[in-house]
Amino acid sequence: MDRVDVATVGGGPAGTSAAWAAAREGADALVVEKGVPRADRDRIGPDSTDAAGMLDYWVDIMDVSPEAIPDDVILSVLDGAEFIGPTESVTLEETGIDSSYDHFGFAFHRAKFDDWLRDRAEEAGGTYRVGTSVDGVETDLSESPRHTLRLADGDEIGADYLILADGPQRTVTAGVLDQFLPGGRSASDYVAPNEANHIAYQEHRKIPEELFDPAYIKFWWGLIPGHTAYPWIFPNDDNVARVGLTMPIGMDLDDVANPEGYDLLEPDDERIPSGAVYLRRLLEREYPGYDLDDFPLVEDRGKQDGTEAYPISSTRPIDSPTGAGVAVVGGAMGTTSAFHEGGDHVAVRTGKIAGELAANDQLLKYNGRWKRAIGDEILRNVAFAEIVRGWEPDDWDRVFAATRQMQRKGGYDWGGALRSGATALRVLADYKWTKRGFSDGKHVQLRQDEYTV
Ligand SMILES: Cc1cc2nc3c(=O)[nH]c(=O)nc-3n(C[C@H](O)[C@H](O)[C@H](O)COP(=O)(O)OP(=O)(O)OC[C@H]3O[C@@H](n4cnc5c(N)ncnc54)[C@H](O)[C@@H]3O)c2cc1C
C-alpha cells in the first residue's frame, strides 16, 4: 500500500488547491481524479463543466493575485452583467464589493484554469493521479494511517488526512461522513448526493459579429419556471459564447401555476422543455430575424460536440469531522451557490485552507477557518437563493426596474440599488430578514458538534 500525508479525492479546483497548499507546506500530497475526457483538453483531467465566470472580488476570495492567472486562462475581460427580465432589464458595472481585480470580472477557460491549478500543485511537489476513481475509503481512527483509499484499479493508498473534493455529486463524501453520524443519520439527508436537484446544460455557439458583446455577461430571470432556473450567455474569445441554463430536475408542467407568464414556455408544450429547446427559444426571442443556424455549435469546445450537461445538487454548506482527520471542501461541502452557481472561488479557498492545515497537523481549525474566509459570501448567496424562492416573472421585472431607478440616482450595486423604491425596500427588508435568520452559523446544515468524533 502506498502512503501519503494528505490524500484528496477529486481533482477539481478544490482538490487541486488542497494538494497545492499541502505540498507547499512540505507534506506528501496526492490527488486522485477519476478523469473525464473533454474535447477542449488534450490530456485527461477533471470534469471542468462550468459557465466559467469570475467576479472581481472572487479573485480575492480565492486568495490569488490577479497577475498570477495565466493570460490563456482568461477568455474575455468583463465590464458588467446584464440582468434581463420579461420586460425590464438592468446592467450592473460594479459588484459593489472592494477587490484588487481592476474590472467587473472575466470569463475564463475552465479546463485551462483547472490545468493551471494542477500544474501549480505538481510544481509544488504534489502528485496528481488521474484516470482511476476512488471506490471507497476505510477509516480506523486507532490505526496509522487512519484512512485507506480503495482505487478502482485495485491500488490502495493510506493517509492520515483525507480531503474530500469529489464535487456536488459527492460520490465518496457521503459514505465517509456517515460513519461519524450517530443514530442512523446520513449525510445524504443534508447534502443529498444521489438527488441532484438541478441540471445544467450549455452549448458553445459562434455568435454573429454584429451581436457579439465580449464585455458583458447576460442572465435572464423570470423566463423559465423553477427556483433558481435561468439561462445565460457568457462571451468567450473569437465570438464564441457559452449559452447555457440551469433548471430543476423533475419539474412537472402541471406544477407551474402560471405557465403563460414564462416567455420560454409555449402554449402547446406538454411538458417542461429540454435545455436545448429552451436555449433555441432564448436565441429566437433575443435575436429576432436570426435562425439557429446563424449561431453554429463550436464542436471542438466544451465537453463533447460543443455541449455539456451536468447534474447539480445545490444546497447549503456542512462542517467537517476534523477530529477524524477529514475535511470536505468546495462543491462537495455545499459551497456552490444555489442562487447563481458560482463556486470556483470558494472551492479554491476551502481547498487551500484544508490542505495547509492538514499539512501542519492543524485540521481541527478548519471549520472555523473556512467560515472566517468565505462565511460572508456563503451567507449572501444562501440568503439570495432563499428570498427569490417563489418569485414570478413580474417580481423580477419589478426588482430590475427598481434597480435601474436607483442607478439613475447614482448607485450601481445590488445592495445600493435595493435601498430605493418601495419594491426595493421590500426586497432589502426580505434580504436582511433572511440573512439574519441564517446568522450564527444557521446556514450550516450539519455542524461540527453533530459528528461523533
Ligand atoms: C453549468 C455550471 C456552471 C457554473 N458556472 C460557474 C461560474 O460561472 N463561476 C463559478 O465560479 N462557478 C460556476 N459553477 C460552479 C463550479 O463549477 C463549482 O463550484 C466548482 O466546480 C466546484 O469545484 P470542486 O473542485 O469542488 O468540484 P468539481 O469541479 O466538481 O470537481 C470534482 C472532481 O472530483 C472528481 N471525482 C468525483 N468523484 C470521484 C471519485 N470517486 N474518485 C476520483 N475523482 C472523483 C470529478 O471527476 C471532478 O473532476 C458552475 C457549475 C456548473 C455545473
PDB file of N, CA and C in Angstrom, residues 43 355 362:
ATOM      1  N   ARG A  43      -5.074  16.383 -22.495  1.00  0.00           N
ATOM      2  CA  ARG A  43      -4.858  15.271 -21.572  1.00  0.00           C
ATOM      3  C   ARG A  43      -6.138  15.027 -20.766  1.00  0.00           C
ATOM      4  N   GLY A 355      -5.858  22.060   2.896  1.00  0.00           N
ATOM      5  CA  GLY A 355      -4.541  21.487   2.575  1.00  0.00           C
ATOM      6  C   GLY A 355      -3.465  22.010   3.501  1.00  0.00           C
ATOM      7  N   GLN A 362      -3.056  20.611  11.786  1.00  0.00           N
ATOM      8  CA  GLN A 362      -3.941  21.560  12.479  1.00  0.00           C
ATOM      9  C   GLN A 362      -5.358  21.542  11.908  1.00  0.00           C
TER      10      GLN A 362
END
